[in-house]
XYZ file of C-alpha atoms in Angstrom:
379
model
C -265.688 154.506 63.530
C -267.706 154.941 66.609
C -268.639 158.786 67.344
C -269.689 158.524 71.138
C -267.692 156.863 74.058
C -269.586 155.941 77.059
C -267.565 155.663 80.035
C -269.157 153.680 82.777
C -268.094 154.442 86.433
C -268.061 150.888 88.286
C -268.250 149.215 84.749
C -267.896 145.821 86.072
C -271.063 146.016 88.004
C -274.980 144.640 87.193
C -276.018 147.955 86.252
C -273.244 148.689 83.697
C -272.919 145.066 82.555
C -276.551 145.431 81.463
C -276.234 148.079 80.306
C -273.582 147.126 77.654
C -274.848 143.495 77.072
C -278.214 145.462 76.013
C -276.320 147.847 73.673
C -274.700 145.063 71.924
C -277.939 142.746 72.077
C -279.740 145.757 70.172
C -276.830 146.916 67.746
C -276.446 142.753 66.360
C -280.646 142.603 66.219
C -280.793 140.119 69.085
C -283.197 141.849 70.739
C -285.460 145.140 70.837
C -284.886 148.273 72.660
C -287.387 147.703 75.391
C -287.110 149.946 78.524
C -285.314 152.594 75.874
C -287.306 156.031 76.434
C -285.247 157.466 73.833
C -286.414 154.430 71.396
C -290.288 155.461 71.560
C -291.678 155.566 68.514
C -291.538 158.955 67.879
C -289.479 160.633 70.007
C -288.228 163.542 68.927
C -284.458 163.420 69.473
C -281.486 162.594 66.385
C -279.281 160.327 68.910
C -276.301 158.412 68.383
C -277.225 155.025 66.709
C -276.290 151.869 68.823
C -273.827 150.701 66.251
C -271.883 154.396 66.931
C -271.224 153.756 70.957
C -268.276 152.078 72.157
C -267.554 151.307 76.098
C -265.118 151.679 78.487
C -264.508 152.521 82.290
C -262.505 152.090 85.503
C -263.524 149.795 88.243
C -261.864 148.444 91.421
C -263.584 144.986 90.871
C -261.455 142.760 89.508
C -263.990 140.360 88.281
C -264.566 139.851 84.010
C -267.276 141.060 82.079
C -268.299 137.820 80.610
C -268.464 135.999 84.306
C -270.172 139.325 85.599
C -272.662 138.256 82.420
C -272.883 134.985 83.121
C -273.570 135.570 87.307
C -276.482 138.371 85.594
C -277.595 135.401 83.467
C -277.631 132.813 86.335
C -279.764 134.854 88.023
C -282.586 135.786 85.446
C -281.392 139.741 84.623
C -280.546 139.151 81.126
C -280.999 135.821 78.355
C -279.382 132.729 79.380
C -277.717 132.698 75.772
C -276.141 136.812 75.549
C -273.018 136.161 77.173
C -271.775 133.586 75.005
C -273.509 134.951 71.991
C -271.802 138.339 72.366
C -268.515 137.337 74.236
C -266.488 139.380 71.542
C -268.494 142.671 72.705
C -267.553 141.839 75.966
C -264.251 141.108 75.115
C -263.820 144.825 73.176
C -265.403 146.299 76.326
C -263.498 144.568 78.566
C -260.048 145.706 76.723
C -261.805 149.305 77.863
C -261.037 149.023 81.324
C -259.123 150.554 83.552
C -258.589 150.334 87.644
C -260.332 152.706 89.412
C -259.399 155.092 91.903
C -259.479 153.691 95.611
C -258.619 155.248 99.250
C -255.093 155.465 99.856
C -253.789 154.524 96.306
C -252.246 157.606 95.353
C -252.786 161.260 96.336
C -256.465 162.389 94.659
C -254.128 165.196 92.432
C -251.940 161.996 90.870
C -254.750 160.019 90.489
C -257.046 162.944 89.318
C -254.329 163.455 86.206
C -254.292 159.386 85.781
C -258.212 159.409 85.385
C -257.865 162.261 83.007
C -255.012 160.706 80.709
C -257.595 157.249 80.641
C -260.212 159.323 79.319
C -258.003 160.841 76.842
C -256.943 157.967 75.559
C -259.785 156.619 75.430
C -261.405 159.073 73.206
C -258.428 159.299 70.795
C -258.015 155.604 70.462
C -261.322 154.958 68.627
C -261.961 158.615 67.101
C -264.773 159.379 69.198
C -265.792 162.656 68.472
C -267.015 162.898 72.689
C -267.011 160.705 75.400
C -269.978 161.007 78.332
C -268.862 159.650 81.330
C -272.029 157.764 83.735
C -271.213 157.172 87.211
C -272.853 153.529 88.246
C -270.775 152.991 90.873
C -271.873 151.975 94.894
C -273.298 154.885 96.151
C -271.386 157.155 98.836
C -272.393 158.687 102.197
C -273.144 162.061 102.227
C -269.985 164.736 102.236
C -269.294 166.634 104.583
C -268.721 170.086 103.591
C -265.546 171.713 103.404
C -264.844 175.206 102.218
C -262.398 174.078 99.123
C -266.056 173.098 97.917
C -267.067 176.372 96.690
C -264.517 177.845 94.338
C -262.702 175.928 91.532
C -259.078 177.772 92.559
C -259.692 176.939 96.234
C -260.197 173.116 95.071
C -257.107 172.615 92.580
C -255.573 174.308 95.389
C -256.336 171.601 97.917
C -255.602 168.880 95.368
C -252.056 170.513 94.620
C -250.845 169.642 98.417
C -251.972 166.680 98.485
C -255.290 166.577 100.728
C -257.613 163.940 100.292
C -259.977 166.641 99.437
C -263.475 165.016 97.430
C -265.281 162.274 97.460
C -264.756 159.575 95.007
C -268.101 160.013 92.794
C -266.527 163.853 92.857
C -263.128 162.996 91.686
C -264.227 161.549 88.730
C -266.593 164.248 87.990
C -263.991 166.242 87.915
C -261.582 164.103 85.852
C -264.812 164.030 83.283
C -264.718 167.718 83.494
C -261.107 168.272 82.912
C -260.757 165.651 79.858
C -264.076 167.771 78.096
C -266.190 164.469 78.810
C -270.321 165.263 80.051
C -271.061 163.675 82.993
C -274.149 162.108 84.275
C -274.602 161.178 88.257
C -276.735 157.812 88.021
C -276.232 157.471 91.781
C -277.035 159.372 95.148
C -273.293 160.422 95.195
C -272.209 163.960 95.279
C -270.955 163.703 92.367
C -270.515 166.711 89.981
C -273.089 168.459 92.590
C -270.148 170.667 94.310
C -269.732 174.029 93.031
C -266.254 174.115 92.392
C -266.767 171.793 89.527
C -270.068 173.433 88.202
C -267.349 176.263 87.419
C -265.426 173.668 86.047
C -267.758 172.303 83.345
C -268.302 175.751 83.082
C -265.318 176.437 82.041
C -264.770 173.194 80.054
C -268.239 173.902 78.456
C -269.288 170.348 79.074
C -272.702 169.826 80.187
C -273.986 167.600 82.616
C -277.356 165.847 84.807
C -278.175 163.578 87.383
C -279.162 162.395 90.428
C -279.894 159.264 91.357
C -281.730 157.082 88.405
C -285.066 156.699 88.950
C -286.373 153.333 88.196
C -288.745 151.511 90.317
C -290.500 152.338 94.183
C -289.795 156.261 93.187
C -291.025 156.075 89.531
C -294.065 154.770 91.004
C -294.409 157.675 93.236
C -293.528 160.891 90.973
C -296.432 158.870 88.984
C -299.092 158.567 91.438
C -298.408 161.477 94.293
C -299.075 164.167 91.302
C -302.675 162.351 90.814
C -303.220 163.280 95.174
C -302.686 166.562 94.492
C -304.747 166.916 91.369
C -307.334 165.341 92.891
C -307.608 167.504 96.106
C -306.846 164.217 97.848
C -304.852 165.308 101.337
C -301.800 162.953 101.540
C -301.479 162.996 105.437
C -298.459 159.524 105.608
C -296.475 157.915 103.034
C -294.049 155.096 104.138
C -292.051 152.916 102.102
C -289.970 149.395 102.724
C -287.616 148.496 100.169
C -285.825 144.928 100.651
C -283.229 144.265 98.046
C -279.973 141.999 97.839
C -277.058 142.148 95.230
C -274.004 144.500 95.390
C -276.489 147.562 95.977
C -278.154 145.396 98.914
C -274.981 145.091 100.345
C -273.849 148.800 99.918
C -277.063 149.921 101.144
C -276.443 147.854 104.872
C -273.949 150.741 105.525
C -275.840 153.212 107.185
C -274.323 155.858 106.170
C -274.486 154.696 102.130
C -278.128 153.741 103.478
C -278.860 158.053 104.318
C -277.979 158.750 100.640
C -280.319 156.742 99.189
C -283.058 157.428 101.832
C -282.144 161.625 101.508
C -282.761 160.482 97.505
C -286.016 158.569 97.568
C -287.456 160.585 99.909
C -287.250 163.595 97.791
C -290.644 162.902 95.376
C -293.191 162.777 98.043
C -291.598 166.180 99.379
C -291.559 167.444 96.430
C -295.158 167.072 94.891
C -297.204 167.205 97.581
C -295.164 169.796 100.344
C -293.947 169.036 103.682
C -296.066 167.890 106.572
C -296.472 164.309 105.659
C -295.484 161.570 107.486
C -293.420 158.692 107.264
C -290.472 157.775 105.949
C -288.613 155.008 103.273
C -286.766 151.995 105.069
C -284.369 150.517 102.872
C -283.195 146.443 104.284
C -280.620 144.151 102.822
C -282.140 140.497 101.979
C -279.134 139.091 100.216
C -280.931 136.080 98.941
C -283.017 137.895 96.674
C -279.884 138.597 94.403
C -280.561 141.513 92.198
C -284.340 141.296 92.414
C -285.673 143.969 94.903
C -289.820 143.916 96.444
C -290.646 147.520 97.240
C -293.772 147.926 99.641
C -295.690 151.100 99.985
C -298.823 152.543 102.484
C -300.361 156.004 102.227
C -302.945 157.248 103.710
C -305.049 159.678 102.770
C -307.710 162.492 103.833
C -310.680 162.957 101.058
C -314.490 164.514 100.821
C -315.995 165.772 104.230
C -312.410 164.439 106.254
C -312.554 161.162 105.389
C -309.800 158.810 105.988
C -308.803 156.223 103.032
C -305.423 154.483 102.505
C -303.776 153.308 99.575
C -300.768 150.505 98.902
C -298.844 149.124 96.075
C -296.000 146.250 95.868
C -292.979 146.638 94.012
C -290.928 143.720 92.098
C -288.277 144.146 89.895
C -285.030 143.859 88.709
C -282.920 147.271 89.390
C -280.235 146.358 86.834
C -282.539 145.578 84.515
C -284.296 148.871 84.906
C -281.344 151.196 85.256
C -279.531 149.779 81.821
C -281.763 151.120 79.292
C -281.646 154.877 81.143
C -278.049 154.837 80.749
C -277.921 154.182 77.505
C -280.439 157.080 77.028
C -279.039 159.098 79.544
C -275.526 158.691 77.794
C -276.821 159.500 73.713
C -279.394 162.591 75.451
C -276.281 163.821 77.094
C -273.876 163.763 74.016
C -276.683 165.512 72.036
C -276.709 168.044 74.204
C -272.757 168.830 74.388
C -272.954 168.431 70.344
C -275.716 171.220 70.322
C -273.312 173.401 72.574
C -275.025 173.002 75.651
C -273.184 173.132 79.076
C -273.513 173.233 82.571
C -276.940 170.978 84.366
C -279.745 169.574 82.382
C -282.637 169.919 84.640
C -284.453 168.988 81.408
C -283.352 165.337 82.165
C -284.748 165.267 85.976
C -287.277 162.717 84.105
C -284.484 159.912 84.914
C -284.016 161.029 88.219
C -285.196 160.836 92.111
C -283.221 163.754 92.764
C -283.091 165.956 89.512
C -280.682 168.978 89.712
C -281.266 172.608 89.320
C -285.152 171.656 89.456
C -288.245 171.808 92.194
C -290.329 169.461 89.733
C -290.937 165.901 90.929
C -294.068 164.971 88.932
C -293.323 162.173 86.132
C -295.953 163.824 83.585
C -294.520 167.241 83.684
C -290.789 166.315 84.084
C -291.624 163.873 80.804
C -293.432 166.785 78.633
C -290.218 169.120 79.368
C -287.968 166.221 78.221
C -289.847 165.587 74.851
C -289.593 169.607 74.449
C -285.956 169.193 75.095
C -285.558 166.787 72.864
C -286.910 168.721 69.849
C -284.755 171.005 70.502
C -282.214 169.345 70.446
C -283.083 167.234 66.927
């Protein structure tokens, strides 16, 4: 019987069809757990075998997994031969899902307790001993802030009369939270971030991380900007252009969707090297590049005796491709950590992250050695 549920948030999206093609294409041998952090050799952690995870999730989209496979296939994500080769895992998975929650379906309180009683089921259907619950969904604008935000009562409270109270990424946070699943924010959503429902998992002792996966243009960045500052190197601009089509491409072209991501990505440069310098990260939507996305970025810098130099790097890759294998680590890290008793945020797991919470460190060195030490402790 499998011992950890993974419940994917938009689970009939690129990210989360990757992400459970890959599981199945490494539990049946097809193919090797490249991308896998957690699969190092060496690595410290005892995680959940592939053969031990099952899948499930809600989505709105209506489309299969298989033809979501096959489009990811068409398109050069995954093997040509995967979607027929493990339709039955698809299949299994796609018995999993359930509809997601959408504006103006029911009132967030009814749909809140139907979220819940999925999870539930979920979890007592296949004898999973817990179920961590990754948000891949399209990312949300910013909240605005509203005062039911800050204490748990003052939020049930709100949700009793019948206000459309949080935003979506929030409302299943707080399903998660209520069923005893972790939680892990893979997008720029607010997520689990309010604290009403850091009380929550409190409460529920149910740990959980995010924000944001960090996977290409940014991983780059938490990379190199630590090297500037090492080096005495004065980073005076950093700009960025990210072009990008698929379903995040065409979130993204919402502005407002668009200042999540940008408040995201902009965080590393911030972060590492201090404020003062300039520039900023423009995101475009190129919807014939599919799920491929070319990232673009120009520093310039101040060195020996004032001297200006400059500095660029290009980008290419394949988000969904990229973002799978963190899941899957993100999910078996996460469920180690609720197994060993830990709750609340995992700022040890800001490694996988643009935005990390309850953590100032950007740099990709230092965020990785406190991972590996979290890890040990946890095995």
């Amino acid at each position: 019987m499998p011992t950890l549920g993974v419940w994917l948030i938009g689970a009939r999206g690129s990210v989360a069809t990757t992400a459970m093609v890959g599981a199945a294409a490494f539990r049946t041998g097809i193919s090797p757990p490249h991308g896998c952090v957690t699969e190092i050799p060496g690595f410290p952690a005892h995680l959940a075998p592939f053969t031990d995870l099952v899948f499930g999730g809600h989505d709105v989209a209506e489309i299969s997994l298989r033809k979501r496979a096959e489009l990811l296939a068409e398109g050069g994500v995954i093997p040509a031969r995967l979607p027929a080769l493990l339709a039955e895992d698809l299949a299994a998975a796609e018995a999993e899902i359930r509809p997601g929650h959408a504006s103006g379906d029911a009132p967030q309180s009814e749909a809140a307790a139907r979220l819940i009683r999925d999870l539930v089921e979920f979890r007592d259907r296949h004898g999973a001993e817990r179920v961590v619950v990754v948000n891949v969904s399209s990312t949300e604008p910013p909240a605005a802030w509203r005062p039911e935000f800050e204490r748990l009562a003052d939020l049930e409270e709100a949700l009793a009369s019948g206000a459309e109270v949080l935003p979506h990424s929030s409302l299943y946070a707080y399903a998660a939270f209520q069923a005893g699943c972790a939680y892990v924010e893979f997008t720029p959503s607010t997520g689990p971030t309010l604290p009403a429902l850091a009380e929550l998992a409190a409460e529920r002792a149910v740990p959980y991380a995010g924000r944001d996966g960090k996977t290409g243009e940014t991983l780059v960045k938490s990379a190199l900007a630590p090297m500037f500052a090492g080096r005495a190197l004065r980073v005076r601009s950093w700009s960025g252009l990210n072009l990008l089509g698929g379903g995040d491409g065409a979130t993204l072209a919402d502005p407002n969707a668009r200042a999540s991501k940008q408040l995201s990505k902009n965080r590393t440069v911030t972060g590492v090297l201090g404020p003062g310098v300039d520039g900023q990260t423009h995101i475009d939507y190129v919807p014939d590049l599919g799920e491929w996305k070319t990232a673009w970025d120009h520093a310039t810098f101040e060195g020996f005796l004032g001297v200006r130099m400059t500095f660029q790097f290009t980008w290419q890759g394949c988000d969904s491709a990229l973002a799978a294998p963190l899941v899957l680590d993100l999910a078996r890290l996460v469920a180690r950590a609720h197994e060993k008793g830990r709750h609340g945020v995992l700022p040890e797991l800001g490694y996988f992250f643009k935005d990390p919470l309850a953590t100032e460190e950007h740099g990709l060195a230092r965020q990785y050695d406190r991972l590996c030490a979290f890890a040990e402790e946890l095995s």
